[in-house]
Amino acid sequence: MTTDAMNAAGATAPAASPPDPARRPAGPTTLPTRTERPPAAERRRTTSTVRVTDVYAVTGAAAASLSLTWLFFTRLAPFSGALGFVVLAYLLFLALYALLVSFDEDGPAVRDRIASVIVHSLAVLLLTALSFVVVYTLWSGRKAFPHANFFTQDMTKAGPLDPLTAGGMRHAMIGTLIQIAIALTLTVPAGLLCAVFLNEVPGRYARFVRTVVEAMTALPSIVAGLFVYATVILALGVPLSGLAASLAISVMMLPIIIRAADVVIRLVPGTLREASYALGSPRWRTVWHVVLPTARSGLTTAVILGTARGVGETSPVLLTAGVTAVTNLNPFSGPMVSLPLATFEFVKSPQPAMVSRGFGTAAALLVLVLVLFVTARVIGGRGPGELTRRATHRRVLASRRDRKRFAERAALRGPAPAPAGPAPALSTSPERDPAQGVDGS
């Protein structure tokens, strides 16, 4: 086909029609979007081990056991007595609780629930007994507390028939403070040194010492009193005095301090010791500057626990201190009474006033021991190396003083000399030196 024919065909072909505006969409083409749903509320998982079914099972078993026990004691069997009622109700409670739990759980889970119920029951029983002892002692000693002379006078001018307005426990309080002070002077250095030895010098001898300390922890207090009485009073001829009582109390306090301090020193990270040794410090300096400061709060707790144990001891003091009604400030001569011994002597009397003095003395001793244990709990709640607010404040002040001292030292030295200028850069280009010849020679 020639060019003229092709041009003729193109001229006769119909031109393409433009698109119809009516068929064109009015706006931009968009895809239909799906309606977004609001996010569902987050369902939190509970970490509690107590479920609603457990509460229902315990409540139902308790109600059923009380009902069946009441039925047995009143209708079905000739049972009587409060103790028998409590024991039978508790046994029925355990059986019914195991039956209810077995409907939803298997054998190991049932046994686990029964063991948990028994443990919690024993804990409630011990807490109830402790609360009864504390409340009964404080309530029985309420008659002596309102009298100021009970804290400021001794029994020199008061007899068994005198009212509570005469006499007091001043001699017992002073005796307790003197005896505990002497016992702490003996036991704190020895206990801390022994605990450091058990941790820093391991070996067969250390294991032997740890075994002896653990055995002494369960030593009866009367045995400690008999030991001091036989060795110090009978063999050495020391009279009944506050010193002998302090020695007997020290025998009871020493294993408590050693065990508690041993456990605390074990918690000190070994990396701190390794860092100190890596810097060239000897063992004694590592213990003095790293181990003991890190475990300071725990060691304080150990000392307070040992003090609480020694304050409440009666049997060793009964055999070694002697009994007196006057205030004795000399622990090396004459009998010296403490709070436990005064309580024992007051309660022995059949007179109501003396019994009230005895319960008042016991209440004061109880409050003292509770304060010591609470203090130990508060101090021991901090971890190794954790500082109190006061210690943190002191550290901040020390940092400020150091910063001020560094600033003053820098001001005395004057401003630092400015650099002479940038060093000439080395040429890395292959350009030729003008001083050289054409051939670079």
Tab-separated table of C-alpha atoms in Angstrom:
chain	number	residue	atom	x	y	z
A	1	MET	CA	0.000	0.000	0.000
A	2	THR	CA	1.345	3.389	-0.994
A	3	THR	CA	1.572	6.434	1.154
A	4	ASP	CA	-1.279	8.171	-0.658
A	5	ALA	CA	-3.576	5.205	-0.103
A	6	MET	CA	-2.748	5.120	3.580
A	7	ASN	CA	-3.490	8.805	3.942
A	8	ALA	CA	-6.790	8.364	2.188
A	9	ALA	CA	-7.770	5.496	4.509
A	10	GLY	CA	-6.881	7.569	7.532
A	11	ALA	CA	-8.933	10.460	6.291
A	12	THR	CA	-12.018	8.366	5.725
A	13	ALA	CA	-11.791	6.523	9.153
A	14	PRO	CA	-14.225	7.814	11.766
A	15	ALA	CA	-12.668	9.878	14.529
A	16	ALA	CA	-12.796	8.512	18.069
A	17	SER	CA	-15.664	10.058	20.049
A	18	PRO	CA	-14.779	11.873	23.280
A	19	PRO	CA	-15.937	10.270	26.547
A	20	ASP	CA	-19.426	11.138	27.682
A	21	PRO	CA	-19.345	13.548	30.640
A	22	ALA	CA	-22.478	11.948	32.069
A	23	ARG	CA	-20.745	8.596	32.460
A	24	ARG	CA	-17.691	10.076	34.209
A	25	PRO	CA	-17.908	9.906	38.059
A	26	ALA	CA	-18.451	13.212	39.740
A	27	GLY	CA	-15.634	12.767	42.291
A	28	PRO	CA	-12.563	10.677	42.823
A	29	THR	CA	-13.097	6.983	42.931
A	30	THR	CA	-12.838	5.648	46.544
A	31	LEU	CA	-13.117	2.130	47.863
A	32	PRO	CA	-15.743	1.437	50.520
A	33	THR	CA	-14.155	1.415	53.971
A	34	ARG	CA	-15.031	-1.046	56.709
A	35	THR	CA	-16.568	0.428	59.844
A	36	GLU	CA	-13.974	0.300	62.637
A	37	ARG	CA	-15.121	-1.257	65.866
A	38	PRO	CA	-14.135	0.312	69.190
A	39	PRO	CA	-11.304	-1.594	70.886
A	40	ALA	CA	-12.506	-4.081	73.426
A	41	ALA	CA	-11.738	-3.376	77.070
A	42	GLU	CA	-8.572	-5.025	78.325
A	43	ARG	CA	-9.273	-8.041	80.449
A	44	ARG	CA	-6.854	-8.095	83.331
A	45	ARG	CA	-5.710	-11.378	84.742
A	46	THR	CA	-5.784	-11.744	88.468
A	47	THR	CA	-2.716	-13.082	90.236
A	48	SER	CA	-4.527	-13.950	93.436
A	49	THR	CA	-4.461	-17.586	94.496
A	50	VAL	CA	-7.836	-17.276	96.234
A	51	ARG	CA	-10.831	-18.034	94.050
A	52	VAL	CA	-14.507	-17.538	94.640
A	53	THR	CA	-15.102	-21.292	94.715
A	54	ASP	CA	-12.515	-21.626	97.483
A	55	VAL	CA	-14.336	-19.044	99.597
A	56	TYR	CA	-17.645	-20.835	99.027
A	57	ALA	CA	-16.082	-24.200	99.930
A	58	VAL	CA	-14.533	-22.890	103.164
A	59	THR	CA	-17.711	-21.083	104.208
A	60	GLY	CA	-19.941	-24.031	103.429
A	61	ALA	CA	-17.676	-26.546	105.167
A	62	ALA	CA	-17.443	-24.323	108.274
A	63	ALA	CA	-21.221	-23.847	108.490
A	64	ALA	CA	-21.908	-27.545	107.943
A	65	SER	CA	-19.298	-28.640	110.507
A	66	LEU	CA	-20.702	-26.315	113.176
A	67	SER	CA	-24.228	-27.545	112.488
A	68	LEU	CA	-23.265	-31.223	112.612
A	69	THR	CA	-21.199	-30.730	115.770
A	70	TRP	CA	-24.083	-28.952	117.481
A	71	LEU	CA	-26.368	-31.792	116.409
A	72	PHE	CA	-23.986	-34.388	117.833
A	73	PHE	CA	-23.550	-32.564	121.151
A	74	THR	CA	-27.256	-31.873	121.698
A	75	ARG	CA	-29.216	-34.652	119.985
A	76	LEU	CA	-27.273	-37.657	118.764
A	77	ALA	CA	-24.429	-38.325	121.226
A	78	PRO	CA	-23.735	-37.628	124.907
A	79	PHE	CA	-20.818	-35.305	124.165
A	80	SER	CA	-19.924	-32.284	126.305
A	81	GLY	CA	-17.131	-29.817	126.807
A	82	ALA	CA	-15.881	-26.832	124.843
A	83	LEU	CA	-12.591	-28.477	123.871
A	84	GLY	CA	-14.356	-31.541	122.442
A	85	PHE	CA	-16.747	-29.292	120.538
A	86	VAL	CA	-13.869	-27.393	118.912
A	87	VAL	CA	-11.881	-30.528	118.045
A	88	LEU	CA	-14.877	-32.365	116.519
A	89	ALA	CA	-15.967	-29.266	114.585
A	90	TYR	CA	-12.471	-28.826	113.141
A	91	LEU	CA	-12.196	-32.488	112.068
A	92	LEU	CA	-15.608	-32.354	110.416
A	93	PHE	CA	-14.605	-29.109	108.724
A	94	LEU	CA	-11.535	-30.741	107.189
A	95	ALA	CA	-13.543	-33.731	105.965
A	96	LEU	CA	-16.319	-31.619	104.450
A	97	TYR	CA	-13.858	-29.198	102.851
A	98	ALA	CA	-11.987	-32.103	101.229
A	99	LEU	CA	-15.293	-33.444	99.918
A	100	LEU	CA	-16.301	-30.107	98.413
A	101	VAL	CA	-12.904	-29.548	96.792
A	102	SER	CA	-12.857	-33.066	95.318
A	103	PHE	CA	-15.857	-32.148	93.136
A	104	ASP	CA	-13.686	-29.757	91.088
A	105	GLU	CA	-10.095	-30.874	91.657
A	106	ASP	CA	-8.061	-34.073	91.492
A	107	GLY	CA	-6.188	-35.857	94.291
A	108	PRO	CA	-2.972	-33.777	94.504
A	109	ALA	CA	-4.942	-30.523	94.433
A	110	VAL	CA	-7.214	-31.761	97.234
A	111	ARG	CA	-4.237	-32.679	99.389
A	112	ASP	CA	-2.649	-29.316	98.685
A	113	ARG	CA	-5.813	-27.474	99.774
A	114	ILE	CA	-6.061	-29.533	102.955
A	115	ALA	CA	-2.423	-28.817	103.833
A	116	SER	CA	-2.975	-25.099	103.157
A	117	VAL	CA	-6.021	-25.040	105.428
A	118	ILE	CA	-4.120	-26.769	108.238
A	119	VAL	CA	-1.174	-24.357	107.979
A	120	HIS	CA	-3.450	-21.302	108.008
A	121	SER	CA	-5.387	-22.731	110.942
A	122	LEU	CA	-2.209	-23.185	112.979
A	123	ALA	CA	-1.138	-19.628	112.108
A	124	VAL	CA	-4.487	-18.263	113.300
A	125	LEU	CA	-4.207	-20.345	116.479
A	126	LEU	CA	-0.721	-19.014	117.279
A	127	LEU	CA	-1.766	-15.437	116.523
A	128	THR	CA	-4.777	-15.825	118.778
A	129	ALA	CA	-2.648	-17.194	121.611
A	130	LEU	CA	-0.119	-14.375	121.245
A	131	SER	CA	-2.847	-11.751	121.179
A	132	PHE	CA	-4.449	-13.277	124.281
A	133	VAL	CA	-1.151	-13.212	126.195
A	134	VAL	CA	-0.429	-9.602	125.229
A	135	VAL	CA	-3.924	-8.331	125.932
A	136	TYR	CA	-4.250	-10.247	129.222
A	137	THR	CA	-0.876	-8.976	130.483
A	138	LEU	CA	-1.602	-5.372	129.576
A	139	TRP	CA	-5.106	-5.548	131.018
A	140	SER	CA	-3.898	-7.094	134.287
A	141	GLY	CA	-1.154	-4.488	134.625
A	142	ARG	CA	-3.455	-1.510	134.076
A	143	LYS	CA	-3.860	-1.017	137.854
A	144	ALA	CA	-0.172	-0.228	138.405
A	145	PHE	CA	0.480	1.965	135.363
A	146	PRO	CA	-1.471	5.078	136.465
A	147	HIS	CA	0.742	5.511	139.568
A	148	ALA	CA	3.925	7.513	138.926
A	149	ASN	CA	5.641	5.959	141.931
A	150	PHE	CA	5.531	2.596	140.142
A	151	PHE	CA	8.250	3.883	137.801
A	152	THR	CA	10.199	6.103	140.191
A	153	GLN	CA	10.421	4.088	143.444
A	154	ASP	CA	11.789	0.735	144.507
A	155	MET	CA	10.471	-1.667	147.163
A	156	THR	CA	12.699	-0.445	150.003
A	157	LYS	CA	9.871	1.201	151.973
A	158	ALA	CA	6.971	-0.910	150.652
A	159	GLY	CA	5.764	-4.283	151.863
A	160	PRO	CA	3.353	-6.927	150.563
A	161	LEU	CA	0.378	-5.298	152.308
A	162	ASP	CA	1.060	-1.745	151.116
A	163	PRO	CA	-1.176	-0.340	148.370
A	164	LEU	CA	-0.014	0.486	144.852
A	165	THR	CA	0.644	4.072	145.866
A	166	ALA	CA	3.846	2.884	147.578
A	167	GLY	CA	6.782	1.092	145.978
A	168	GLY	CA	7.609	0.379	142.349
A	169	MET	CA	9.959	-1.310	139.907
A	170	ARG	CA	12.744	1.278	139.580
A	171	HIS	CA	15.368	-1.151	140.913
A	172	ALA	CA	14.315	-3.769	138.352
A	173	MET	CA	14.481	-1.361	135.404
A	174	ILE	CA	17.943	-0.109	136.386
A	175	GLY	CA	19.169	-3.658	136.945
A	176	THR	CA	17.918	-4.751	133.522
A	177	LEU	CA	19.660	-1.839	131.799
A	178	ILE	CA	22.977	-2.506	133.563
A	179	GLN	CA	22.910	-6.237	132.881
A	180	ILE	CA	21.990	-5.811	129.214
A	181	ALA	CA	24.692	-3.161	128.754
A	182	ILE	CA	27.367	-5.534	130.126
A	183	ALA	CA	26.002	-8.423	128.029
A	184	LEU	CA	26.067	-6.308	124.847
A	185	THR	CA	29.636	-5.223	125.594
A	186	LEU	CA	30.644	-8.889	125.693
A	187	THR	CA	28.496	-10.380	122.939
A	188	VAL	CA	28.479	-7.783	120.145
A	189	PRO	CA	32.239	-7.857	119.373
A	190	ALA	CA	32.457	-11.628	119.867
A	191	GLY	CA	29.331	-12.331	117.820
A	192	LEU	CA	30.298	-10.120	114.885
A	193	LEU	CA	33.857	-11.454	114.813
A	194	CYS	CA	32.581	-15.030	114.853
A	195	ALA	CA	30.107	-14.295	112.027
A	196	VAL	CA	32.867	-12.691	109.936
A	197	PHE	CA	35.100	-15.699	110.611
A	198	LEU	CA	32.403	-18.145	109.490
A	199	ASN	CA	31.999	-16.323	106.154
A	200	GLU	CA	35.493	-15.093	105.340
A	201	VAL	CA	37.557	-18.086	106.533
A	202	PRO	CA	35.696	-21.188	105.313
A	203	GLY	CA	36.951	-24.613	106.221
A	204	ARG	CA	36.411	-27.574	108.507
A	205	TYR	CA	36.866	-25.529	111.658
A	206	ALA	CA	34.327	-22.974	110.444
A	207	ARG	CA	31.787	-25.737	109.817
A	208	PHE	CA	32.433	-27.092	113.314
A	209	VAL	CA	31.914	-23.656	114.863
A	210	ARG	CA	28.695	-23.163	112.874
A	211	THR	CA	27.397	-26.524	114.141
A	212	VAL	CA	28.172	-25.561	117.742
A	213	VAL	CA	26.437	-22.193	117.297
A	214	GLU	CA	23.324	-23.861	115.876
A	215	ALA	CA	23.272	-26.261	118.819
A	216	MET	CA	23.619	-23.381	121.299
A	217	THR	CA	20.636	-21.632	119.721
A	218	ALA	CA	18.355	-24.360	121.099
A	219	LEU	CA	20.093	-24.402	124.491
A	220	PRO	CA	17.617	-24.195	127.420
A	221	SER	CA	18.056	-21.050	129.445
A	222	ILE	CA	18.237	-22.957	132.731
A	223	VAL	CA	21.320	-24.802	131.420
A	224	ALA	CA	23.066	-21.481	130.745
A	225	GLY	CA	22.234	-20.335	134.273
A	226	LEU	CA	23.550	-23.591	135.778
A	227	PHE	CA	26.741	-23.316	133.714
A	228	VAL	CA	27.505	-19.809	134.953
A	229	TYR	CA	26.491	-20.743	138.504
A	230	ALA	CA	28.852	-23.736	138.528
A	231	THR	CA	31.838	-22.111	136.807
A	232	VAL	CA	31.696	-18.480	137.940
A	233	ILE	CA	29.941	-18.527	141.313
A	234	LEU	CA	30.996	-21.902	142.765
A	235	ALA	CA	34.364	-22.414	141.075
A	236	LEU	CA	35.664	-18.827	140.905
A	237	GLY	CA	33.914	-17.526	144.019
A	238	VAL	CA	32.114	-14.615	142.359
A	239	PRO	CA	29.070	-13.649	144.506
A	240	LEU	CA	25.517	-13.350	143.240
A	241	SER	CA	25.626	-10.078	141.356
A	242	GLY	CA	24.729	-8.293	138.172
A	243	LEU	CA	28.007	-9.392	136.574
A	244	ALA	CA	27.159	-13.067	137.005
A	245	ALA	CA	23.676	-12.448	135.601
A	246	SER	CA	25.198	-10.615	132.626
A	247	LEU	CA	27.455	-13.571	131.901
A	248	ALA	CA	24.480	-15.921	131.940
A	249	ILE	CA	22.520	-13.601	129.651
A	250	SER	CA	25.527	-13.401	127.301
A	251	VAL	CA	25.485	-17.165	126.885
A	252	MET	CA	21.903	-16.899	125.609
A	253	MET	CA	22.458	-13.833	123.433
A	254	LEU	CA	25.670	-14.893	121.711
A	255	PRO	CA	24.314	-17.662	119.418
A	256	ILE	CA	21.372	-15.471	118.373
A	257	ILE	CA	23.679	-12.632	117.304
A	258	ILE	CA	26.085	-15.003	115.529
A	259	ARG	CA	23.351	-16.778	113.551
A	260	ALA	CA	21.589	-13.591	112.495
A	261	ALA	CA	24.862	-11.831	111.578
A	262	ASP	CA	26.035	-14.903	109.667
A	263	VAL	CA	22.906	-14.899	107.523
A	264	VAL	CA	23.198	-11.166	106.847
A	265	ILE	CA	26.860	-11.306	105.837
A	266	ARG	CA	26.061	-14.121	103.412
A	267	LEU	CA	23.743	-11.739	101.553
A	268	VAL	CA	26.605	-9.363	100.693
A	269	PRO	CA	27.311	-9.817	96.956
A	270	GLY	CA	30.557	-11.586	96.205
A	271	THR	CA	31.303	-9.130	93.419
A	272	LEU	CA	31.937	-6.412	96.016
A	273	ARG	CA	34.608	-8.533	97.659
A	274	GLU	CA	36.140	-9.408	94.294
A	275	ALA	CA	36.273	-5.737	93.303
A	276	SER	CA	38.001	-4.854	96.566
A	277	TYR	CA	40.528	-7.661	96.165
A	278	ALA	CA	41.140	-6.604	92.555
A	279	LEU	CA	42.075	-3.113	93.763
A	280	GLY	CA	44.727	-4.627	96.024
A	281	SER	CA	42.932	-4.379	99.390
A	282	PRO	CA	43.788	-7.016	101.998
A	283	ARG	CA	41.142	-9.172	103.572
A	284	TRP	CA	40.780	-7.183	106.788
A	285	ARG	CA	40.350	-3.917	104.898
A	286	THR	CA	37.766	-5.517	102.611
A	287	VAL	CA	35.783	-6.733	105.596
A	288	TRP	CA	36.047	-3.406	107.449
A	289	HIS	CA	35.305	-1.064	104.521
A	290	VAL	CA	33.105	-3.192	102.230
A	291	VAL	CA	31.399	-6.134	103.949
A	292	LEU	CA	30.431	-4.598	107.294
A	293	PRO	CA	29.141	-1.247	105.898
A	294	THR	CA	27.073	-3.096	103.295
A	295	ALA	CA	25.445	-5.318	105.941
A	296	ARG	CA	25.121	-2.556	108.558
A	297	SER	CA	21.318	-2.602	108.797
A	298	GLY	CA	21.189	-6.379	109.048
A	299	LEU	CA	23.879	-6.460	111.716
A	300	THR	CA	21.937	-3.875	113.720
A	301	THR	CA	18.890	-6.103	113.454
A	302	ALA	CA	20.907	-9.073	114.711
A	303	VAL	CA	22.058	-7.114	117.765
A	304	ILE	CA	18.511	-5.958	118.537
A	305	LEU	CA	17.146	-9.501	118.253
A	306	GLY	CA	19.814	-10.762	120.625
A	307	THR	CA	19.002	-7.935	123.042
A	308	ALA	CA	15.308	-8.830	122.972
A	309	ARG	CA	16.214	-12.435	123.761
A	310	GLY	CA	18.421	-11.441	126.689
A	311	VAL	CA	15.969	-8.938	128.205
A	312	GLY	CA	13.277	-11.556	128.697
A	313	GLU	CA	15.419	-14.296	130.263
A	314	THR	CA	14.355	-15.328	133.765
A	315	SER	CA	15.977	-18.667	134.595
A	316	PRO	CA	19.642	-17.609	134.249
A	317	VAL	CA	19.003	-14.429	136.264
A	318	LEU	CA	17.141	-16.362	138.945
A	319	LEU	CA	20.224	-18.512	139.610
A	320	THR	CA	22.916	-15.855	139.310
A	321	ALA	CA	21.579	-12.375	140.190
A	322	GLY	CA	20.013	-12.782	143.604
A	323	VAL	CA	16.953	-10.974	144.973
A	324	THR	CA	16.856	-7.553	146.605
A	325	ALA	CA	14.336	-4.778	147.164
A	326	VAL	CA	16.792	-1.895	146.904
A	327	THR	CA	18.375	-0.196	143.905
A	328	ASN	CA	21.888	-1.534	143.331
A	329	LEU	CA	24.049	0.409	140.872
A	330	ASN	CA	27.175	-1.722	141.343
A	331	PRO	CA	27.073	-4.871	139.173
A	332	PHE	CA	30.196	-6.323	140.847
A	333	SER	CA	28.853	-6.411	144.401
A	334	GLY	CA	25.516	-7.423	145.844
A	335	PRO	CA	22.342	-8.843	144.319
A	336	MET	CA	20.754	-7.038	141.385
A	337	VAL	CA	17.139	-7.593	140.293
A	338	SER	CA	15.938	-7.405	136.679
A	339	LEU	CA	12.441	-7.048	135.238
A	340	PRO	CA	11.813	-10.795	134.663
A	341	LEU	CA	13.050	-11.679	138.131
A	342	ALA	CA	10.977	-8.909	139.736
A	343	THR	CA	7.906	-10.152	137.885
A	344	PHE	CA	8.499	-13.654	139.219
A	345	GLU	CA	8.928	-12.417	142.786
A	346	PHE	CA	5.871	-10.136	142.682
A	347	VAL	CA	3.499	-12.703	141.195
A	348	LYS	CA	4.593	-15.330	143.754
A	349	SER	CA	3.019	-13.291	146.537
A	350	PRO	CA	-0.609	-14.027	147.445
A	351	GLN	CA	-1.375	-10.347	148.038
A	352	PRO	CA	-3.439	-8.642	145.289
A	353	ALA	CA	-1.284	-5.501	145.353
A	354	MET	CA	1.896	-7.512	144.774
A	355	VAL	CA	0.240	-9.474	141.977
A	356	SER	CA	-0.786	-6.188	140.340
A	357	ARG	CA	2.817	-4.978	140.620
A	358	GLY	CA	3.966	-8.213	139.027
A	359	PHE	CA	1.628	-7.833	136.049
A	360	GLY	CA	2.624	-4.182	135.721
A	361	THR	CA	6.292	-5.185	135.602
A	362	ALA	CA	5.494	-7.896	133.060
A	363	ALA	CA	3.587	-5.389	130.937
A	364	ALA	CA	6.565	-3.012	130.980
A	365	LEU	CA	8.877	-5.850	129.967
A	366	LEU	CA	6.470	-6.883	127.216
A	367	VAL	CA	6.304	-3.362	125.833
A	368	LEU	CA	10.101	-3.140	125.881
A	369	VAL	CA	10.483	-6.402	123.952
A	370	LEU	CA	7.819	-5.390	121.437
A	371	VAL	CA	9.573	-2.065	120.849
A	372	LEU	CA	12.862	-3.887	120.249
A	373	PHE	CA	11.277	-6.303	117.763
A	374	VAL	CA	9.502	-3.509	115.895
A	375	THR	CA	12.767	-1.581	115.722
A	376	ALA	CA	14.524	-4.652	114.362
A	377	ARG	CA	11.783	-5.078	111.779
A	378	VAL	CA	12.002	-1.464	110.645
A	379	ILE	CA	15.787	-1.460	110.416
A	380	GLY	CA	15.957	-4.893	108.824
A	381	GLY	CA	13.401	-3.966	106.155
A	382	ARG	CA	16.105	-2.201	104.124
A	383	GLY	CA	18.270	-4.215	101.825
A	384	PRO	CA	22.064	-4.375	101.967
A	385	GLY	CA	23.489	-0.981	101.051
A	386	GLU	CA	20.101	0.772	101.025
A	387	LEU	CA	20.330	4.169	102.716
A	388	THR	CA	17.830	5.949	104.912
A	389	ARG	CA	16.598	9.440	104.171
A	390	ARG	CA	19.036	10.940	106.641
A	391	ALA	CA	21.954	9.006	105.170
A	392	THR	CA	20.920	10.031	101.649
A	393	HIS	CA	20.733	13.659	102.774
A	394	ARG	CA	24.216	13.423	104.277
A	395	ARG	CA	25.531	11.947	101.044
A	396	VAL	CA	23.980	14.801	99.039
A	397	LEU	CA	25.563	17.384	101.344
A	398	ALA	CA	28.931	15.671	101.039
A	399	SER	CA	28.630	15.730	97.240
A	400	ARG	CA	27.884	19.451	97.314
A	401	ARG	CA	30.905	20.112	99.515
A	402	ASP	CA	33.108	18.116	97.162
A	403	ARG	CA	31.815	20.020	94.147
A	404	LYS	CA	32.453	23.354	95.872
A	405	ARG	CA	35.961	22.284	96.820
A	406	PHE	CA	36.734	21.202	93.270
A	407	ALA	CA	35.426	24.531	91.922
A	408	GLU	CA	37.593	26.497	94.368
A	409	ARG	CA	40.645	24.458	93.431
A	410	ALA	CA	40.017	25.045	89.736
A	411	ALA	CA	39.640	28.816	90.369
A	412	LEU	CA	42.974	28.952	92.192
A	413	ARG	CA	44.758	27.264	89.313
A	414	GLY	CA	43.458	29.872	86.872
A	415	PRO	CA	42.126	29.438	83.380
A	416	ALA	CA	43.610	26.717	81.272
A	417	PRO	CA	46.097	27.960	78.573
A	418	ALA	CA	44.626	28.167	75.087
A	419	PRO	CA	46.103	25.861	72.458
A	420	ALA	CA	48.765	27.440	70.181
A	421	GLY	CA	46.866	26.612	67.031
A	422	PRO	CA	45.877	23.736	64.897
A	423	ALA	CA	48.650	21.434	63.862
A	424	PRO	CA	49.600	21.569	60.173
A	425	ALA	CA	47.795	18.985	58.221
A	426	LEU	CA	49.839	16.381	56.468
A	427	SER	CA	49.549	16.478	52.705
A	428	THR	CA	48.251	13.311	51.211
A	429	SER	CA	47.965	14.550	47.604
A	430	PRO	CA	50.544	13.378	45.074
A	431	GLU	CA	51.469	16.988	44.173
A	432	ARG	CA	55.105	17.732	43.595
A	433	ASP	CA	57.103	20.034	45.858
A	434	PRO	CA	58.035	23.284	43.998
A	435	ALA	CA	61.527	23.147	45.451
A	436	GLN	CA	62.167	19.852	43.787
A	437	GLY	CA	63.240	19.541	40.278
A	438	VAL	CA	61.261	18.421	37.342
A	439	ASP	CA	62.231	14.845	37.906
A	440	GLY	CA	61.482	15.116	41.702
A	441	SER	CA	65.109	14.975	42.744
